[in-house]
Structures are given as C-alpha cells and as structure tokens.
PDB file of C-alpha atoms in Angstrom:
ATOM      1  CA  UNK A 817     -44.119  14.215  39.372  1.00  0.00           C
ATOM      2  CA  UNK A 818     -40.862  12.606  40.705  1.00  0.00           C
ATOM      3  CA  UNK A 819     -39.008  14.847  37.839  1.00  0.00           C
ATOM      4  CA  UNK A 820     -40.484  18.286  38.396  1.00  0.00           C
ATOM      5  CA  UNK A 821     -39.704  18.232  42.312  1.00  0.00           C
ATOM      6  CA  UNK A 822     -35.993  17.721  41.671  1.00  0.00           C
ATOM      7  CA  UNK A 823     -36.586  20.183  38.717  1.00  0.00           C
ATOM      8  CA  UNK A 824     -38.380  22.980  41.313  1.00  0.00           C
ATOM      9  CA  UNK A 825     -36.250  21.642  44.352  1.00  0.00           C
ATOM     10  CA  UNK A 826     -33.386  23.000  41.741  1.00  0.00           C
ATOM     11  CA  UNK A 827     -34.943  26.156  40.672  1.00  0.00           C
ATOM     12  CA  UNK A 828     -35.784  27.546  44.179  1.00  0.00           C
ATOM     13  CA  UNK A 829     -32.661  26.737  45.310  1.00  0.00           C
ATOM     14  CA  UNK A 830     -30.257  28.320  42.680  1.00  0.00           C
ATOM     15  CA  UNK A 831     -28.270  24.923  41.930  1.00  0.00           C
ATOM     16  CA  UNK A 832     -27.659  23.248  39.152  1.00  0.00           C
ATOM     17  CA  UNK A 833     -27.671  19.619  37.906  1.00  0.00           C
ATOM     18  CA  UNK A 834     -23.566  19.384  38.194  1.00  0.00           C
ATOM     19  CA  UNK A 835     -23.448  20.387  41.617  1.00  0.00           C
ATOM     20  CA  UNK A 836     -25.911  17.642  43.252  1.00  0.00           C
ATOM     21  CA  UNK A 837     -23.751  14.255  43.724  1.00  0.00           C
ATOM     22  CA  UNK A 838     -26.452  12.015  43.411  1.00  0.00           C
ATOM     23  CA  UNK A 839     -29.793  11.205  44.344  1.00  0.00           C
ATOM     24  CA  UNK A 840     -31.056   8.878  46.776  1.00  0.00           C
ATOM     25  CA  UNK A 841     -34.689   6.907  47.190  1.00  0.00           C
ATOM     26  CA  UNK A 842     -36.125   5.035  50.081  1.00  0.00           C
ATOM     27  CA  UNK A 843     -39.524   3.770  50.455  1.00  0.00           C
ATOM     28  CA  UNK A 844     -42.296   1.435  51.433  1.00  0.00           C
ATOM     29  CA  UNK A 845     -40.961  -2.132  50.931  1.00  0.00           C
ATOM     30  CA  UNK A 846     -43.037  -5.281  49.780  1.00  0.00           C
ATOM     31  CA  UNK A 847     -45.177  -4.053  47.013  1.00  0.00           C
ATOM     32  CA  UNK A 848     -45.699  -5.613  43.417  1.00  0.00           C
ATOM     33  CA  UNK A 849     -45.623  -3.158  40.001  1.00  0.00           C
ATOM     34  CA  UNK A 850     -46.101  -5.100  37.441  1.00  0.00           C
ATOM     35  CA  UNK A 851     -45.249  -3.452  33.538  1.00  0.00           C
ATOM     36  CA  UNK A 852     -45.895  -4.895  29.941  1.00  0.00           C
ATOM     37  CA  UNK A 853     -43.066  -5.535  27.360  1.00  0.00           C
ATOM     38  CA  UNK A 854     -43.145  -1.540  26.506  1.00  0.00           C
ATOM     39  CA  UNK A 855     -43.002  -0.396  30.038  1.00  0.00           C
ATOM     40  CA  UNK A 856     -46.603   0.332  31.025  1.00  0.00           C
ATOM     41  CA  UNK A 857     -47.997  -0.517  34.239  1.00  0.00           C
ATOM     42  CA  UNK A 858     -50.568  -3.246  33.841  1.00  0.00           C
ATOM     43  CA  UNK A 859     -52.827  -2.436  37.460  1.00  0.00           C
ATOM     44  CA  UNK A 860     -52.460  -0.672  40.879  1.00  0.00           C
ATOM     45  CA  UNK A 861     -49.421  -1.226  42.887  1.00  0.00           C
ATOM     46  CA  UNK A 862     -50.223  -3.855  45.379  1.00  0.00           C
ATOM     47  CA  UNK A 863     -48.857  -2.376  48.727  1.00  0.00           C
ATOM     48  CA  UNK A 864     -46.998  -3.975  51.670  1.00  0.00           C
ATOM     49  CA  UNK A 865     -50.192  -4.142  53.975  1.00  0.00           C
ATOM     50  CA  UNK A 866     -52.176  -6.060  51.333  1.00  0.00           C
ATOM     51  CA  UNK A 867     -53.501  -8.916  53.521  1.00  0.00           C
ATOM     52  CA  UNK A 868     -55.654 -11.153  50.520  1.00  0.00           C
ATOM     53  CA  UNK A 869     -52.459 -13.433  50.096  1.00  0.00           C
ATOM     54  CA  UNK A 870     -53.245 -15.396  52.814  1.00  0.00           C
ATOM     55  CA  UNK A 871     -53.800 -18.437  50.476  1.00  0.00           C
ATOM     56  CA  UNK A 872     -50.813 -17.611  48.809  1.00  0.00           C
ATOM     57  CA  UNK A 873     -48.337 -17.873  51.286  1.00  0.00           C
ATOM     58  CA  UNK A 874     -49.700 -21.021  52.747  1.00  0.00           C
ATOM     59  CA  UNK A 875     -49.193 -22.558  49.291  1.00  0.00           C
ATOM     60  CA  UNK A 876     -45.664 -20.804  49.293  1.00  0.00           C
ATOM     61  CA  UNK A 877     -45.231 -22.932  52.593  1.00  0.00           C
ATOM     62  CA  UNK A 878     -45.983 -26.276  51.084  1.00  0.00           C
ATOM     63  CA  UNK A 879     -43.995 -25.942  47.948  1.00  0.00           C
ATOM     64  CA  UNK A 880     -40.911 -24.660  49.462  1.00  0.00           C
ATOM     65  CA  UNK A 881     -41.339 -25.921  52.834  1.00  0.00           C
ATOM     66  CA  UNK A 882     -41.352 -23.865  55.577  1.00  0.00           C
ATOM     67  CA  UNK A 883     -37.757 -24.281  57.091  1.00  0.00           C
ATOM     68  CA  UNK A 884     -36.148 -24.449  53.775  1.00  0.00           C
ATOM     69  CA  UNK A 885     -37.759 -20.940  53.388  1.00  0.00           C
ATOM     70  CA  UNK A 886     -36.544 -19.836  56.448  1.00  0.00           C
ATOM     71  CA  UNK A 887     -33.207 -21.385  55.852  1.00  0.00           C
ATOM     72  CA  UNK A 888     -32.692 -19.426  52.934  1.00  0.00           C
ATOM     73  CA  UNK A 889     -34.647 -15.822  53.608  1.00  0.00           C
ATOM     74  CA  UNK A 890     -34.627 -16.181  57.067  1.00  0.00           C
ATOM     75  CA  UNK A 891     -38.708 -15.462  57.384  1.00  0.00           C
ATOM     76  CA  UNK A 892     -41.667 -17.527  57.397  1.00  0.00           C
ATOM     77  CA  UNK A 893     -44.188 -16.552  54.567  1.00  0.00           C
ATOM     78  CA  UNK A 894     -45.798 -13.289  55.334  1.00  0.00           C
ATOM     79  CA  UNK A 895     -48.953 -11.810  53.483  1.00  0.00           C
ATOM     80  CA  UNK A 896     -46.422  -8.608  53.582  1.00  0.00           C
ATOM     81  CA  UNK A 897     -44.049 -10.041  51.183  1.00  0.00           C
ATOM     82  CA  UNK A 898     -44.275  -9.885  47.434  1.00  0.00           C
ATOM     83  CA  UNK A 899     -43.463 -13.151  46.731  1.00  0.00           C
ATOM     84  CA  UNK A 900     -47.409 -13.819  47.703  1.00  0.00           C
ATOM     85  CA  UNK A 901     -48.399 -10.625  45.923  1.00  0.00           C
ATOM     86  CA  UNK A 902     -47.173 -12.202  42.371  1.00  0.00           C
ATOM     87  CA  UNK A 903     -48.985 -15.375  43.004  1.00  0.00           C
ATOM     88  CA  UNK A 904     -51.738 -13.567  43.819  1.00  0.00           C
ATOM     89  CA  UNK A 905     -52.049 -11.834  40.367  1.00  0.00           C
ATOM     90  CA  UNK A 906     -51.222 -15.176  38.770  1.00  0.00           C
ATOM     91  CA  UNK A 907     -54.535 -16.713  40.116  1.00  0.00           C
ATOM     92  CA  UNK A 908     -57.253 -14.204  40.599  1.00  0.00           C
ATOM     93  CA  UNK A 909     -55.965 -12.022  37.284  1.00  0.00           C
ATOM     94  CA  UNK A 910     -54.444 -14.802  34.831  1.00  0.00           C
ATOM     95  CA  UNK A 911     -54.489 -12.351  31.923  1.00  0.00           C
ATOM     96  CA  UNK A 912     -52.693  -9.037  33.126  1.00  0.00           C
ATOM     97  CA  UNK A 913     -50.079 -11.740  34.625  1.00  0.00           C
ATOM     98  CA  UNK A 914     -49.712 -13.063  30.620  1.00  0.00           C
ATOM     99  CA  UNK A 915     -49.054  -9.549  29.793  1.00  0.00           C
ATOM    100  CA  UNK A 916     -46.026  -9.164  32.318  1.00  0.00           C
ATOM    101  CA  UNK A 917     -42.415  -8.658  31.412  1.00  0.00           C
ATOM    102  CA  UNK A 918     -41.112  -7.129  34.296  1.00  0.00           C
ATOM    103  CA  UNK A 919     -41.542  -6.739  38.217  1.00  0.00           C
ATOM    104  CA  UNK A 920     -40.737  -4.096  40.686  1.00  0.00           C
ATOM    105  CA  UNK A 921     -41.159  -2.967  43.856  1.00  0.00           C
ATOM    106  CA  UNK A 922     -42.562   0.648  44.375  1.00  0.00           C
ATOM    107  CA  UNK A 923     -39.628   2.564  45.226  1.00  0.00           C
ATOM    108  CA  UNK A 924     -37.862   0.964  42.291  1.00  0.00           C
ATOM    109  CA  UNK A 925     -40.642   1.597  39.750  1.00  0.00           C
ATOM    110  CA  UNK A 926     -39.422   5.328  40.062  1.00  0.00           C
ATOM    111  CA  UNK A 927     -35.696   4.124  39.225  1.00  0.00           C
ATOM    112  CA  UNK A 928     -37.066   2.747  36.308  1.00  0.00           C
ATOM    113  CA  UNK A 929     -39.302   6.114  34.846  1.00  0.00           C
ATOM    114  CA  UNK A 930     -36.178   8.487  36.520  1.00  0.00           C
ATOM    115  CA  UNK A 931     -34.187   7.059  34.357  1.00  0.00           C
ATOM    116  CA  UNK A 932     -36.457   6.374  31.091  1.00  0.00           C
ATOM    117  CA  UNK A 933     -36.192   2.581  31.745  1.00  0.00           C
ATOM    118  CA  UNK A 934     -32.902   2.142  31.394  1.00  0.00           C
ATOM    119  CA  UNK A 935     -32.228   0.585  35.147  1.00  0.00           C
ATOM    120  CA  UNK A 936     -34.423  -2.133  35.819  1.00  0.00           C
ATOM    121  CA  UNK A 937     -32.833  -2.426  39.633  1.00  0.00           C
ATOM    122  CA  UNK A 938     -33.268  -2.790  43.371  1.00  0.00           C
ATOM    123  CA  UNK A 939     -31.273  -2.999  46.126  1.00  0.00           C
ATOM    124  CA  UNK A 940     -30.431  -5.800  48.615  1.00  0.00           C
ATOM    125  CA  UNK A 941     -32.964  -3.942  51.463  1.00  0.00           C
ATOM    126  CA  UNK A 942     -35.701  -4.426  49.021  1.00  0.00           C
ATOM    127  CA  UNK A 943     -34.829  -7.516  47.396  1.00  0.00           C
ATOM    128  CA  UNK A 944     -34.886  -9.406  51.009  1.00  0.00           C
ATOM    129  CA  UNK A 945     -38.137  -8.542  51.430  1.00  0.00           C
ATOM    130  CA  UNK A 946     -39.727 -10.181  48.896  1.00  0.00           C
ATOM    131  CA  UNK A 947     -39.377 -14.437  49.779  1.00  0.00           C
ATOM    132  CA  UNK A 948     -37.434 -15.393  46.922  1.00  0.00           C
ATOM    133  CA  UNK A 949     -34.288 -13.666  47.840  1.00  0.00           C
ATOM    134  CA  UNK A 950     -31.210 -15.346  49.307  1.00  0.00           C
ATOM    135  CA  UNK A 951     -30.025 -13.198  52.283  1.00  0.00           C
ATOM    136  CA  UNK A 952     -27.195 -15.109  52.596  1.00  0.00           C
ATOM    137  CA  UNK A 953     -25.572 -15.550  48.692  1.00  0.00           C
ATOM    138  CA  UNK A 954     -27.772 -11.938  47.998  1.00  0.00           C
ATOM    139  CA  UNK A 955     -29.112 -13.078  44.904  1.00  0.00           C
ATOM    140  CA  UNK A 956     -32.469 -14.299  43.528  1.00  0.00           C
ATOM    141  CA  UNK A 957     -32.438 -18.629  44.341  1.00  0.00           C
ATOM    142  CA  UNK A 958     -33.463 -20.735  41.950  1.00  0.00           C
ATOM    143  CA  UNK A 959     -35.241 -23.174  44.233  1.00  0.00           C
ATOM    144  CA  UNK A 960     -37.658 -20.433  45.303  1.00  0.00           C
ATOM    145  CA  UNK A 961     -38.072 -19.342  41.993  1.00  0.00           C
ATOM    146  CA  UNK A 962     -38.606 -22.649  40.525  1.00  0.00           C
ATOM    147  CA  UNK A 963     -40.885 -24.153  43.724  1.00  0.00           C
ATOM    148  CA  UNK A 964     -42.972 -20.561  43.302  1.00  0.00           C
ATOM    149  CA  UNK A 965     -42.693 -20.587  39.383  1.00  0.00           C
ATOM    150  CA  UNK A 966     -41.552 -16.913  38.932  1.00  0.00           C
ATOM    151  CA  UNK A 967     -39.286 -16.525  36.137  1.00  0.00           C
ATOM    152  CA  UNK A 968     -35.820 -14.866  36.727  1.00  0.00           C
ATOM    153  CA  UNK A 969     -35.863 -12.685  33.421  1.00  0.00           C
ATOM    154  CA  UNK A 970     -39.071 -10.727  35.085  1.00  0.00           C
ATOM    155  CA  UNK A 971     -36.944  -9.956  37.916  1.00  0.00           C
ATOM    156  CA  UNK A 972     -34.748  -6.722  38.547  1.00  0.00           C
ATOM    157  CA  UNK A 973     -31.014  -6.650  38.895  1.00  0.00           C
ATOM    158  CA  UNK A 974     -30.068  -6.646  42.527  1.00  0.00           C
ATOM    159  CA  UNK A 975     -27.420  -3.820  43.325  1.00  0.00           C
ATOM    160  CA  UNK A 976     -25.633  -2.405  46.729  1.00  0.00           C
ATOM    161  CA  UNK A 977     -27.445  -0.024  48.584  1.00  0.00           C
ATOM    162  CA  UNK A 978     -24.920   2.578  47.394  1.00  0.00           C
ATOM    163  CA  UNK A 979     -23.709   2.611  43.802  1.00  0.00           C
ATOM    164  CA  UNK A 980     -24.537   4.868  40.602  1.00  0.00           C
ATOM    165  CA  UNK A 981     -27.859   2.902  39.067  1.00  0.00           C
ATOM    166  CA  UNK A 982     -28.597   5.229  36.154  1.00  0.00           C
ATOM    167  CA  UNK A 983     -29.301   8.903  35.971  1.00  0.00           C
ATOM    168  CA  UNK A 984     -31.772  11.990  35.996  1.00  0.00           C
ATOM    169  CA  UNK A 985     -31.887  13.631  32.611  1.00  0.00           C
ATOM    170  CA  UNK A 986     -32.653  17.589  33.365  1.00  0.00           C
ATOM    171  CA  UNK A 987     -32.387  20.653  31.868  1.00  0.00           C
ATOM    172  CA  UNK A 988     -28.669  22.101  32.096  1.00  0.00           C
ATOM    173  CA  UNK A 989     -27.146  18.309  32.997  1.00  0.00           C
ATOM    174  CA  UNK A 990     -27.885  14.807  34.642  1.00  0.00           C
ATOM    175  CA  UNK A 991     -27.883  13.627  38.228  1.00  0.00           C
ATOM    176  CA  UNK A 992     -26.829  10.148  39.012  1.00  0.00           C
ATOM    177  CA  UNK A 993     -29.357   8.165  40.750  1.00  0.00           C
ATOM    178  CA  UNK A 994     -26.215   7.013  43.456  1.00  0.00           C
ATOM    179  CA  UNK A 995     -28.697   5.028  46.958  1.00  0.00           C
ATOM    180  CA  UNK A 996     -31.352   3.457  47.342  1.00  0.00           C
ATOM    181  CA  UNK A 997     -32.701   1.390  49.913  1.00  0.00           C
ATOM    182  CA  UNK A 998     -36.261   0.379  51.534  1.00  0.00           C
ATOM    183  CA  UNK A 999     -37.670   2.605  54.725  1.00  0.00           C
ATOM    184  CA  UNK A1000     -37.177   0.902  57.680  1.00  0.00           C
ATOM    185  CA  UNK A1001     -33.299   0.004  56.925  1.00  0.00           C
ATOM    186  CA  UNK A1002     -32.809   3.856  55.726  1.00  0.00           C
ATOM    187  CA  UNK A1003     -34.031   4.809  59.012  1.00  0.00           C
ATOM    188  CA  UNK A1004     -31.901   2.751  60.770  1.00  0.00           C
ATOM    189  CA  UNK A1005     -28.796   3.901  59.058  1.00  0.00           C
ATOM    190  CA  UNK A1006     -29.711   7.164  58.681  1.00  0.00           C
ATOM    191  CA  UNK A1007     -30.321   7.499  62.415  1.00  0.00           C
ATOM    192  CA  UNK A1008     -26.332   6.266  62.042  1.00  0.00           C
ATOM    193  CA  UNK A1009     -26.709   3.295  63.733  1.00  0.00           C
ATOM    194  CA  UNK A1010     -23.434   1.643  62.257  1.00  0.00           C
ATOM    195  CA  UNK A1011     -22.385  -0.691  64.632  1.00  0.00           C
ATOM    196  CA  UNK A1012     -23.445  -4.523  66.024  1.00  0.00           C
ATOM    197  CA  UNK A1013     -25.992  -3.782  68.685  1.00  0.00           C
ATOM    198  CA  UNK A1014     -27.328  -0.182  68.382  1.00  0.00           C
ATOM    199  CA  UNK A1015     -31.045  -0.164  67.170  1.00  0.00           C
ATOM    200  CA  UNK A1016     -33.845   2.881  66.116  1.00  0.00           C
ATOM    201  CA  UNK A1017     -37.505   2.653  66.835  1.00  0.00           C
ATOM    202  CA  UNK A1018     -39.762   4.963  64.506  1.00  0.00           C
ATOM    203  CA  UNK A1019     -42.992   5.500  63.897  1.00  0.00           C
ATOM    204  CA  UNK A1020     -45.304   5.762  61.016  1.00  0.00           C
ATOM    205  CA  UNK A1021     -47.676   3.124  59.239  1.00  0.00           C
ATOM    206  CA  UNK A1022     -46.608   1.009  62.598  1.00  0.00           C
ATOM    207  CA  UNK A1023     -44.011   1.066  65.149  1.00  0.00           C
ATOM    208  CA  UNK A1024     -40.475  -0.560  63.363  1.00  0.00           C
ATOM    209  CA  UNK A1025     -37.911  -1.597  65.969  1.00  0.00           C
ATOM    210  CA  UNK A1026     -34.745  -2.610  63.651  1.00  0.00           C
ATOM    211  CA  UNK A1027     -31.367  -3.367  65.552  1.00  0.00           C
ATOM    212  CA  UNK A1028     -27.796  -4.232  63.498  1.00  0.00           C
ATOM    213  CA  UNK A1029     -26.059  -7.443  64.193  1.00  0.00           C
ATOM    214  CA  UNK A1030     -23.443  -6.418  62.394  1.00  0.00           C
ATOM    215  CA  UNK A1031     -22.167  -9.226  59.243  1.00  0.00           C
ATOM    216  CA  UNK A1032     -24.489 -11.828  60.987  1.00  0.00           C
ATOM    217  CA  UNK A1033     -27.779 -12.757  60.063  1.00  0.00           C
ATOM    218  CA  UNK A1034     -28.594 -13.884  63.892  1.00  0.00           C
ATOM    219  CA  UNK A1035     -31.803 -16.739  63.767  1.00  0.00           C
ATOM    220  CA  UNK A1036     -34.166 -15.322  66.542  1.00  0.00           C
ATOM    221  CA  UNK A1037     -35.809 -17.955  69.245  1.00  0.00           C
ATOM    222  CA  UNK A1038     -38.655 -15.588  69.531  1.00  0.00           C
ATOM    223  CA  UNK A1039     -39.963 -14.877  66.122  1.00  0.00           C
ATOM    224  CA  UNK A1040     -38.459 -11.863  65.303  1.00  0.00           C
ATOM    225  CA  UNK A1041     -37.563 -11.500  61.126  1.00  0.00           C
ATOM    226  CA  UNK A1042     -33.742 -11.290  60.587  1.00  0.00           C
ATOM    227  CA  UNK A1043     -33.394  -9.691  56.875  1.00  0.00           C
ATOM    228  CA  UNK A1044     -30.236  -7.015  55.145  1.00  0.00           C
ATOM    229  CA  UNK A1045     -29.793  -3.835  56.694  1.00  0.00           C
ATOM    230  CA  UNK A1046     -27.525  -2.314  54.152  1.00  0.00           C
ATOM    231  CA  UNK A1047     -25.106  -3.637  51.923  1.00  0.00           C
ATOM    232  CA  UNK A1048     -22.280  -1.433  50.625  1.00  0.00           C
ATOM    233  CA  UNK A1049     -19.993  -2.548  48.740  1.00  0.00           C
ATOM    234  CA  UNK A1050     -18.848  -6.367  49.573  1.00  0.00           C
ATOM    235  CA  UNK A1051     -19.994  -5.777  52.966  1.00  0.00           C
ATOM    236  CA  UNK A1052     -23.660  -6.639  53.980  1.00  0.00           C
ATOM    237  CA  UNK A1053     -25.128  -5.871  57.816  1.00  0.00           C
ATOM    238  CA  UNK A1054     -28.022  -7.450  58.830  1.00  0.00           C
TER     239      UNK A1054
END
C-alpha cells in the first residue's frame, strides 16, 4: 500500500523517481513485528499502548535491576516498551516465538518490505524505546540482552536518524529511503526545535511534551523519561 502512494503521489504530481531526494518515515514507537526466516509476519503487530506486559516488565525489573536499567536506558520498565512485548510472546505464544528470526518495530517493518528486505534497520529514536538499548554507547547492551534473553542476531541494525538505509524500486528509477525516526522526536525536530531548551507539545493518541537538552541525557528528579531525540551523524541530542 506503502508502494502505490509514492507510486500515485508520483503520477499526480508529474515527477519522477530521479527528482525526489529521498524518502523519509516516522511513526508510532514501541511496537513488536515479529517475521519468520523467509520474511513473513508471524501475528499482529503488538502496539505501543499494549498494557498485558505488566508481568513482564516486573520480571524485566528483577533480572536487570531496576537502577541498572535506568542507568543504562535511562527509564524504568514501562508496559509501553518492546522489550516487555517480546517477553510477552515468549511466554503466552512459545511456538510463533520458535519461529522468529527477526524483530522490528512498526515503522521499520515498512523499511524492510520498501526495500524487499534488504535493510533490516532502525534508527536511534526507535531503538531507545525499546529497554534494551544503550542511550548512552547507542547500541544494543549485552547485559540487557543477556539478563532478558533476547538474542542480538534477531535484532535490527541501529542507524542515524539521517542516512541512505536502502531504496524504493519504482517504475522509471529508485528513491533512497534517506530518515527515519519515531513520532514524537520527528515532531519535535520538525517543529525545528534545534537547540538545548526549546520544547513542542502535540497532540494525538495523548498529549507528548518533548524538550531538547541538547548532547546531555539530563536524569530527571521528577520522573520524567530522558531518551534520543535525534542523532545525525556523530552527534546525538537528547
């Protein structure tokens, strides 16, 4: 569906595939798509607002413990995250979690079919919402991933927000697929807060307040989640 958008988007329009510099993706962070060995998707996306991994996350808690997890992602275990989400799967559906060879979040499952599987990829938005993610080192940690039992190879490779991932094969040429990034940190860039300090509100499934600190992922007193708000390049705000 994805593909015949750009394809009509194109069509109504008068451009072609050469002239469009790239294509760019946000959307709802959190989820779990899980696919077999060939690429197939084994159930229904489990979606950010999922609250049955209440279990899961306290057992996340008592395997990692809970300020080495916020140490290292800089958030508590949330039903919201997908680290739950997999563990989830693991217990109540033991067979379809046999069958898995790779996991992605929503808005990265359409990476993968855009470009006929060739980029199995997310971005360091997505990837820092997901409790197995180091925020700080932006890569997958091992101690999460061997406390929670989640094998690396499922995992995706974690890019910049910005950078070519793979393209769009279409008639007459192909489109590189050049950002991506999860809602709430699109929004906040988009809405071009750049600096340390300025902050969006908007308003949709709930009302997101996000503010940039700039290169520093600031701890809050209060209980408010610190995670990446973009990372280009070798530069990463928070």
């Amino acid at each position: 569906a994805a593909r015949e958008t750009i394809r009509g988007v194109l069509e109504q329009s008068g451009v072609s595939p050469e002239e469009v510099k790239g294509v760019g993706l946000s959307g709802q962070m959190h989820g779990l798509v899980m696919l077999d060995g060939e690429g197939r998707v084994l159930r229904p996306s489990i979606l950010w607002c999922d609250g049955r991994t209440g279990r899961e996350c306290g057992e996340i808690t008592e395997r990692v413990g809970k300020q080495r997890l916020i140490q290292l992602t800089a958030n508590p275990a949330l039903t919201g995250f997908t680290a739950g989400k997999i563990l989830w799967v693991r217990r109540h559906e033991p067979e379809l979690y046999a069958q898995c060879r790779h996991i992605l979040l929503p808005k990265d499952y359409l990476v993968w079919k855009l470009t006929g599987g060739q980029a199995h990829v997310t971005d360091a938005t997505n990837a820092a919402r997901t409790m197995i993610f180091d925020i700080h080192k932006l890569d997958w940690d091992d101690t999460l991933l061997d406390a929670l039992d989640i094998p690396r190879a499922m995992l995706p490779r974690v890019c910049s927000s910005s950078e070519v991932y793979g393209h769009v094969s279409l008639p007459g040429g192909d489109i590189p697929i050049a950002g991506i990034a999860g809602d709430q940190q699109a929004a906040l860039f988009g809405q071009t807060c750049f600096a340390p300090g300025e902050a969006k509100n908007t308003y949709g499934t709930g009302c997101f307040l996000l503010m940039n600190t700039g290169t520093t992922a600031c701890e809050s007193k209060n209980g408010l989640l610190t995670t990446i708000g973009i990372q280009i390049g070798d530069e990463t705000h928070y």
